[in-house]
Coordinates of C-alpha atoms and ligand atoms in Angstrom, one line a residue:
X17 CA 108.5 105.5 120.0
X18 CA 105.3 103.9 120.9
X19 CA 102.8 102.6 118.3
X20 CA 99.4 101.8 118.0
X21 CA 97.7 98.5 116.4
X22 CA 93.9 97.6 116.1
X23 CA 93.5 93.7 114.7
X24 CA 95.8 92.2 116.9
X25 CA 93.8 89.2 117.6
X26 CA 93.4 88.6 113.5
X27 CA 96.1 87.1 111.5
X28 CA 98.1 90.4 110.2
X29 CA 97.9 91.6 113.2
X30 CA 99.2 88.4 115.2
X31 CA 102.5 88.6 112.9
X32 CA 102.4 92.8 112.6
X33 CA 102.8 92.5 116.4
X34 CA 106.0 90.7 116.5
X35 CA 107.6 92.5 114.3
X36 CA 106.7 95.4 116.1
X37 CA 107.5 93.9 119.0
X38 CA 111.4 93.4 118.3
X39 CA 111.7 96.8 115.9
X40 CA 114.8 98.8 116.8
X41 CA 112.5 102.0 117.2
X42 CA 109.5 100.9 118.7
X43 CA 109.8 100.8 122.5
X44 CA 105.9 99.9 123.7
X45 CA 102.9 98.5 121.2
X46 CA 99.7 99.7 122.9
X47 CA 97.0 97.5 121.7
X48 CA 92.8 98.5 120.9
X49 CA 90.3 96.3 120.0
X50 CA 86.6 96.9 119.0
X51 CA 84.8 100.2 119.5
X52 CA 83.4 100.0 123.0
X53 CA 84.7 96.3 123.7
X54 CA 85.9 95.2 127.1
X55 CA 89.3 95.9 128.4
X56 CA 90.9 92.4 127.8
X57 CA 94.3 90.3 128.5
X58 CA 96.6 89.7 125.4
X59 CA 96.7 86.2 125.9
X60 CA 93.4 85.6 126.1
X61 CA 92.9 87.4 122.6
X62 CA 95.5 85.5 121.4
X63 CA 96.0 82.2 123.3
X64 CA 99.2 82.0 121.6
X65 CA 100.6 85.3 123.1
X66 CA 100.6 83.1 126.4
X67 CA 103.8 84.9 127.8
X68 CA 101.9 88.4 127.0
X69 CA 100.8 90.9 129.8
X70 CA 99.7 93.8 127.9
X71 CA 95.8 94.5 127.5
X72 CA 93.8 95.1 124.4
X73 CA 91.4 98.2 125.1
X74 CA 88.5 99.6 123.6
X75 CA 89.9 102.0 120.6
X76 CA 89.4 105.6 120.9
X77 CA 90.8 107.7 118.5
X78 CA 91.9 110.5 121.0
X79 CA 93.9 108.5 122.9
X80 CA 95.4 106.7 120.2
X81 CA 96.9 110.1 119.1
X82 CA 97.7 111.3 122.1
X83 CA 99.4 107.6 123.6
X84 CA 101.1 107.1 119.9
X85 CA 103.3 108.2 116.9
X86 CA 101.5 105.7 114.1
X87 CA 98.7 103.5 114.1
X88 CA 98.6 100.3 112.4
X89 CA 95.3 98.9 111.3
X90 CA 95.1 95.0 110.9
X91 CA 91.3 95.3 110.4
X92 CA 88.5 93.3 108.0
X93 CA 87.4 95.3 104.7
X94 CA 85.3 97.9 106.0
X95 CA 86.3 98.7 109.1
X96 CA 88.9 102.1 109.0
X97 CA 86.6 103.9 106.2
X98 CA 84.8 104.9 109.4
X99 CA 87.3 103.8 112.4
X100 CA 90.2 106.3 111.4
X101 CA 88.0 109.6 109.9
X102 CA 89.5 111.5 113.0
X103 CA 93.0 110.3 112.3
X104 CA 93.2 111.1 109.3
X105 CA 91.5 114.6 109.8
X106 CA 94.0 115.3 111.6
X107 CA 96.6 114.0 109.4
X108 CA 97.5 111.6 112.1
X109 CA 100.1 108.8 110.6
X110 CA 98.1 105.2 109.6
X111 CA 99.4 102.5 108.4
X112 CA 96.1 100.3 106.7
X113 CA 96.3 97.0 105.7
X114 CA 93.1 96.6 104.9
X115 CA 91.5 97.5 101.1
X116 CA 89.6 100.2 102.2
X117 CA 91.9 103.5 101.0
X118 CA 93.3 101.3 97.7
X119 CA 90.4 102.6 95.4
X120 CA 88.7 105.2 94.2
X121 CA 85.5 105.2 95.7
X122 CA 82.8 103.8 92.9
X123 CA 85.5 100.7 92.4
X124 CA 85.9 100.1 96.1
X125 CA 81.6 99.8 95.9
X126 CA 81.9 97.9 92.8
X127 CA 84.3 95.0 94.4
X128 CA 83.9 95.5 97.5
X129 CA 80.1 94.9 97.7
X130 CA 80.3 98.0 100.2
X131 CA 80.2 101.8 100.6
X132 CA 83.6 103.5 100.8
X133 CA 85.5 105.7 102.7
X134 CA 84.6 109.5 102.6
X135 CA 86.2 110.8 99.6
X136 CA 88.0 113.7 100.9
X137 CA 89.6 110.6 103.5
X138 CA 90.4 108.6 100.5
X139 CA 92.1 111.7 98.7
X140 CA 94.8 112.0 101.5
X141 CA 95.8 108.2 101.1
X142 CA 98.8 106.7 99.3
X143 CA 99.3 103.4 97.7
X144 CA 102.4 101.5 99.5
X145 CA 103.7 99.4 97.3
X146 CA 107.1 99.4 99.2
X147 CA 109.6 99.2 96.2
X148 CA 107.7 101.7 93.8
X149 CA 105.6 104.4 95.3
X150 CA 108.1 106.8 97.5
X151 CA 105.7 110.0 98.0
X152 CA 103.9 108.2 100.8
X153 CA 101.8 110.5 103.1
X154 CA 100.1 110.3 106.7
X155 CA 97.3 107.1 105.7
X156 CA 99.2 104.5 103.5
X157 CA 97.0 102.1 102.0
X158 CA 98.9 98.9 102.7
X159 CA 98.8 97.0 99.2
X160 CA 97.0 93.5 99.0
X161 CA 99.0 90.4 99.3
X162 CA 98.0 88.8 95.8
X163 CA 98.3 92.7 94.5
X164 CA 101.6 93.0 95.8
X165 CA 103.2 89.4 94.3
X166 CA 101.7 90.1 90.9
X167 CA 102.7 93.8 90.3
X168 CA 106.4 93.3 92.1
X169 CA 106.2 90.3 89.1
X170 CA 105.1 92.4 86.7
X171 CA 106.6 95.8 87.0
X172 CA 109.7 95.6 85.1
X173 CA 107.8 94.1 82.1
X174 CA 104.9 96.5 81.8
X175 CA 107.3 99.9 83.1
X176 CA 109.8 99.2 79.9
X177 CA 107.0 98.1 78.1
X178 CA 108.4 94.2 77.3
X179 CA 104.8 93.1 77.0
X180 CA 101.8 92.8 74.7
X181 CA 99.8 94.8 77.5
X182 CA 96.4 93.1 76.2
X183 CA 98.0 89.9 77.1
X184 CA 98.4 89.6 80.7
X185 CA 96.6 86.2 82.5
X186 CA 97.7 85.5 85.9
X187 CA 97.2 82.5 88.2
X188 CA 97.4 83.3 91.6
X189 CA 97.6 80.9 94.6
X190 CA 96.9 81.2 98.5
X191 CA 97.8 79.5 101.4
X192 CA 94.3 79.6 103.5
X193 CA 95.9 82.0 106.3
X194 CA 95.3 84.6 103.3
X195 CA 91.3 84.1 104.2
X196 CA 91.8 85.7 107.7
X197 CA 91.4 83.3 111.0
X198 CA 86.9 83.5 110.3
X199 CA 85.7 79.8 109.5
X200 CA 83.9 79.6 106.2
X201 CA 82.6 76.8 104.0
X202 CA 85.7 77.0 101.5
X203 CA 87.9 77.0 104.7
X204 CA 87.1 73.7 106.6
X205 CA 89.8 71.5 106.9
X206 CA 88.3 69.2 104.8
X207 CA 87.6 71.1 101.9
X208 CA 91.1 72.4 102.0
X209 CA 93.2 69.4 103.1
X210 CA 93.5 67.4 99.8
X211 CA 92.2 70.3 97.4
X212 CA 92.4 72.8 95.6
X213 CA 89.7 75.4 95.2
X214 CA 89.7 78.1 92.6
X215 CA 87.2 81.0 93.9
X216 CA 86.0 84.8 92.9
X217 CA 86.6 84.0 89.3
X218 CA 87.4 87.8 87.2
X219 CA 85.3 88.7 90.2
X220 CA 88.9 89.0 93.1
X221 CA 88.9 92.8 95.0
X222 CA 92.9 92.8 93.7
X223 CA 92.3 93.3 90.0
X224 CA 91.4 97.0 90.0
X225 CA 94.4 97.5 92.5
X226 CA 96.4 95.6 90.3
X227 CA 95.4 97.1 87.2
X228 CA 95.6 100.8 88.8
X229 CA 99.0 100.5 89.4
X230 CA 99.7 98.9 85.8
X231 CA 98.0 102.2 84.4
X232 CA 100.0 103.9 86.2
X233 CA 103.2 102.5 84.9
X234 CA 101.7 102.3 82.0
X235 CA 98.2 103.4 80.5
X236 CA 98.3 101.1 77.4
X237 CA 97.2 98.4 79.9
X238 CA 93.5 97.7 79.5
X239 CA 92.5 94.9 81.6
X240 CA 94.4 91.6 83.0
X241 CA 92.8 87.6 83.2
X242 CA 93.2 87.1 87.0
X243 CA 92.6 83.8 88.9
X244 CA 92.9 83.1 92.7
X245 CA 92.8 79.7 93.9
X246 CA 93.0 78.3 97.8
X247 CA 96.0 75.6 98.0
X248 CA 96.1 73.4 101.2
X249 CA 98.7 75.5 103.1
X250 CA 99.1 77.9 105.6
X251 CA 101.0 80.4 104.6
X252 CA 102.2 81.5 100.8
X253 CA 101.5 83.0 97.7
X254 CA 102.6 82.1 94.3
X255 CA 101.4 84.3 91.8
X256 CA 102.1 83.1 87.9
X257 CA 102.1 85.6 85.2
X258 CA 101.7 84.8 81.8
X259 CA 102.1 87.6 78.8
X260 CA 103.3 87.8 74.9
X261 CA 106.6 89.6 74.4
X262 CA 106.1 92.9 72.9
X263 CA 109.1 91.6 70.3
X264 CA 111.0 88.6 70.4
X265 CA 113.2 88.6 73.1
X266 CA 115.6 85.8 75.4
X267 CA 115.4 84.8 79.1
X268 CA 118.4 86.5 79.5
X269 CA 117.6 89.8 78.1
X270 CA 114.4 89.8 80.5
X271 CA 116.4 89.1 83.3
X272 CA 118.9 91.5 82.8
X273 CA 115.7 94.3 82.9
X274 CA 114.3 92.3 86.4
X275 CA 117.8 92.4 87.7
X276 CA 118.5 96.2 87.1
X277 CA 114.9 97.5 88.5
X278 CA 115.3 95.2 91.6
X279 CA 119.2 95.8 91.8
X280 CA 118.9 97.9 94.7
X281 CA 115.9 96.7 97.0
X282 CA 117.0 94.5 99.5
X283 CA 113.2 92.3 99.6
X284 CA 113.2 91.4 96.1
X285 CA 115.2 88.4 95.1
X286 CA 115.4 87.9 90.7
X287 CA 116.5 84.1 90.2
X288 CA 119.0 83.1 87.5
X289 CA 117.8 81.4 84.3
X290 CA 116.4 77.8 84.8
X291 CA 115.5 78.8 88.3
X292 CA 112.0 79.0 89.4
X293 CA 111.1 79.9 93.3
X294 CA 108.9 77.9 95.8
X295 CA 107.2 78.9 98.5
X296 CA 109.6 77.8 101.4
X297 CA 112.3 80.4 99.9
X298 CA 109.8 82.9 101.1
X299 CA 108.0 81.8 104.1
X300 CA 108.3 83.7 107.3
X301 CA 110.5 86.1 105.6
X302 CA 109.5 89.4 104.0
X303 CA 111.1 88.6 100.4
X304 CA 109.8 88.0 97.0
X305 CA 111.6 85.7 95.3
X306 CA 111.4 86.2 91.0
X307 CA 111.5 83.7 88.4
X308 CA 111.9 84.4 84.8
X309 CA 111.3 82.6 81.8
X310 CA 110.7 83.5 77.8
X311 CA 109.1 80.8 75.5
X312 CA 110.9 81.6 71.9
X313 CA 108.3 79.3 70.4
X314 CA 104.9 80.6 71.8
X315 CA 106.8 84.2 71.9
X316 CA 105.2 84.1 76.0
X317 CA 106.9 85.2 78.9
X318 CA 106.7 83.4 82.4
X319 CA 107.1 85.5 85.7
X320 CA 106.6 83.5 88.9
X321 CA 106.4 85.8 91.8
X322 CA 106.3 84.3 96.0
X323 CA 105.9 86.0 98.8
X324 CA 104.6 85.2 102.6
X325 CA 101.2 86.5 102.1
X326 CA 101.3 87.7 106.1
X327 CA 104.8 89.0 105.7
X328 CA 105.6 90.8 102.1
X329 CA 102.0 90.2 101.4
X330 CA 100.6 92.1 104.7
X331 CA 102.6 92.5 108.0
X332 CA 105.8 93.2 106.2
X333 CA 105.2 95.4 104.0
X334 CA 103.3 97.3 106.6
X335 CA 106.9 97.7 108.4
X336 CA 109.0 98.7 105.2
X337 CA 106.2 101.7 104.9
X338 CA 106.8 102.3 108.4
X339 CA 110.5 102.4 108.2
X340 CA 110.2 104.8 104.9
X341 CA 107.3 107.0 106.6
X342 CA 109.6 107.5 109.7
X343 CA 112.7 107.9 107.7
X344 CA 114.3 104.4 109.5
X345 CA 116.4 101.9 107.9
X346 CA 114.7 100.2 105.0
X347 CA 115.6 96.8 106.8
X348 CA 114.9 97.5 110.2
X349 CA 112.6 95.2 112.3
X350 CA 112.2 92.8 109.0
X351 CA 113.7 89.0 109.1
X352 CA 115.9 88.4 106.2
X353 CA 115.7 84.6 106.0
X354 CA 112.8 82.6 105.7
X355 CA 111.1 79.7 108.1
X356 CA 112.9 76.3 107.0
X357 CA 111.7 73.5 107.0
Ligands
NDP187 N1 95.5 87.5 105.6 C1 96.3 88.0 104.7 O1 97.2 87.3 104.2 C2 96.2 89.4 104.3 C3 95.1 90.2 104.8 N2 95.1 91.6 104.4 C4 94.0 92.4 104.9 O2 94.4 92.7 106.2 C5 93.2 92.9 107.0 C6 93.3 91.9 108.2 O3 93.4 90.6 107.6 P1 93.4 89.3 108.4 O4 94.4 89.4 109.5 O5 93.5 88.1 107.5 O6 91.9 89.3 109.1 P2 91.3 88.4 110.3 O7 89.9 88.1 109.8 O8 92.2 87.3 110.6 O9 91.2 89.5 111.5 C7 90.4 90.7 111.3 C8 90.8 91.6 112.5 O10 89.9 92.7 112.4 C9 89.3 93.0 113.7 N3 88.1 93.7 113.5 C10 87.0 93.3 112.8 N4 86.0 94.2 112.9 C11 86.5 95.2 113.7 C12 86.0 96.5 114.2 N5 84.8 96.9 113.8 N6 86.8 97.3 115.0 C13 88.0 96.9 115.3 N7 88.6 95.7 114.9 C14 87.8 94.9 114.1 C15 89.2 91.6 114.2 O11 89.0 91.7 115.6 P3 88.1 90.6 116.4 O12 88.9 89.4 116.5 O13 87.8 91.2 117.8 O14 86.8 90.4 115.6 C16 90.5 91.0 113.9 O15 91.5 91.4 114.7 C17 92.0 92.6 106.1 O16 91.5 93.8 105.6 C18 92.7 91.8 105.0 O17 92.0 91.9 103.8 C19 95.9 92.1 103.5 C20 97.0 91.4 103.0 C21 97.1 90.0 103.3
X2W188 C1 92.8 83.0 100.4 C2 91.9 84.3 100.5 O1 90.7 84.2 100.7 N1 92.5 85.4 100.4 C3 91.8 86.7 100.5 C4 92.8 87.8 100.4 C5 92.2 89.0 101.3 C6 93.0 90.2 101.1 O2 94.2 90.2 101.4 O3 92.4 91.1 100.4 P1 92.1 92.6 100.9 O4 93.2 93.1 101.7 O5 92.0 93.3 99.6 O6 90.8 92.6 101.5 C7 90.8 86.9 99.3 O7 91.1 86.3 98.2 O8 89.9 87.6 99.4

């Protein structure tokens, strides 16, 4: 089949391309680029792609449905609420990375800083959290990659209702590629070499996803203490979730509920007890790797939840949506070891 991607020359869509590139079922990516840009080589787009012949033309949503079975969208906040209308009036199959079909439309204004998608688009998206939501239809709103760490950390807690669910603080961390490649203040080298930088205080786009899907699982969940902070590395999230057993439990009790809810999902790794995961178990690779920890005497249970925030966090999970919404192997076209060293 051929697919479609917009973004290529970002980050996502740098690593969504080659996975798309060697996918079992894909046989040609055709790559577009901004409304009305210039034709223009691959490799120029993306000097790394130096071995790349393929051009990057102008998108057009006609020919991206005519040329294609999906389109992929690799695109900044506020690009496909207008890009994609005609796609997804004619319930043409998207795969969105981007946050702009996550929210209803007020809260996508509200964190966003931005209007939102019409909402008769946004009612025809689904949320693809790849080991949860199953009912996915033509526009999947590709989760976001601190989203997808903390609720993949959190969901066995909050679904059987292990937690205090007025207790949950979590303290997420980024590798910089999480910024996208545009050069900022925060993202000079030397304000991230030797640093740390904690940024968007209570104020991150990711906590009304997060907590939207928490409701979901469970309504009793009213609000959650959410950090993000930039760590001097390229690629990786660590997401550390911190919450007040519901009753006194034992590590092993919690793992045994972690192990059977990610028994069967071949991207979500549980460690045993005294284990906690690092980043380089995950990078390059489209895992989440689980630690699990209970704290008899403060009555507090530790989750630490990594992932690739490119691969699980973005570009992977993209795939697994792809593989579901085309019926293909869960697995296909995904790496199952990470980068190491
Ligand atoms: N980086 C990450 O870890 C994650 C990112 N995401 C989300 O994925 C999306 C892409 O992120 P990321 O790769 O970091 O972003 P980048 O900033 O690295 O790249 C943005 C991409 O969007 C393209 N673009 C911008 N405006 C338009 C437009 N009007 N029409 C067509 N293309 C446009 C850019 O093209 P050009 O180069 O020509 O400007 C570029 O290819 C974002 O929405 C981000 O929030 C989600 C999860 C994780
Ligand atoms: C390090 C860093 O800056 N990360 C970005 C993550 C962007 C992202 O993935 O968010 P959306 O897909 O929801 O736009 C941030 O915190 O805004």
């Amino acid at each position: 089949m051929q697919v479609a991607l917009v973004g290529v020359s970002g980050y996502s869509g740098m690593v969504l391309y080659r996975l798309l590139k060697q996918h079992p079922a894909v046989d040609q990516v055709n790559l577009y680029g901004h409304q009305g840009g210039q034709l223009a080589a691959l490799k120029t787009v993306v000097p790394a792609f130096q071995k790349e012949t393929v051009n990057v033309r102008p998108f057009d949503a006609a020919t991206v449905m005519t040329e294609n079975a999906v389109l992929f969208c690799a695109t900044s906040a506020g690009v496909t609420k207008t890009l994609v209308l005609p796609l997804i009036a004619a319930d043409f199959p998207v795969i969105d990375l981007s946050g702009d079909f996550r929210l209803p439309a007020a809260t996508y204004t509200k964190w966003y800083h931005q209007a939102a998608a019409p909402v008769q688009a946004l009612a025809k998206a689904s949320y693809g959290l790849a080991e949860f939501n199953h009912r996915l239809t033509h526009y999947v709103a590709n989760p976001g990659c601190y989203a997808t760490a903390t609720l993949l950390g959190l969901a066995p807690l909050v679904q059987q209702h292990l937690l205090d669910p007025t207790s949950i603080v979590v303290d997420a961390k980024s590798g910089l590629s999480g910024a996208g490649k545009k050069l900022t203040a925060t993202s000079q080298f030397t304000m991230v070499n030797d640093n740390l930088q904690l940024y968007k205080v209570n104020q991150h786009q990711h906590i009304p996803e997060i907590v939207q899907q928490l409701k979901q699982w469970w309504s009793a969940v009213p609000a959650i203490e959410f950090t993000t902070t930039l760590i001097p590395v390229t690629r990786g999230i660590m997401s550390t979730i911190y919450a007040k057993a519901a009753t006194p439990t034992t590590t092993a009790a919690l793992l045994q509920a972690f192990q059977q809810v990610y028994a069967d999902q071949p991207f979500v790794q549980v460690l045993p007890a005294g284990e906690m995961p690092t980043l380089k178990q995950v990078i390059g690779s489209n895992d989440c790797v689980l630690g699990v920890n209970y704290n008899p005497v403060t009555k507090t249970i530790l989750v630490v939840s990594v992932i690739d925030n490119l691969m699980k966090g973005a570009a992977g999970q993209a795939i697994q949506n792809f593989n579901q919404l085309f019926q293909l192997p869960a697995t296909a076209g995904l790496p199952s070891l990470p980068v190491f060293p």
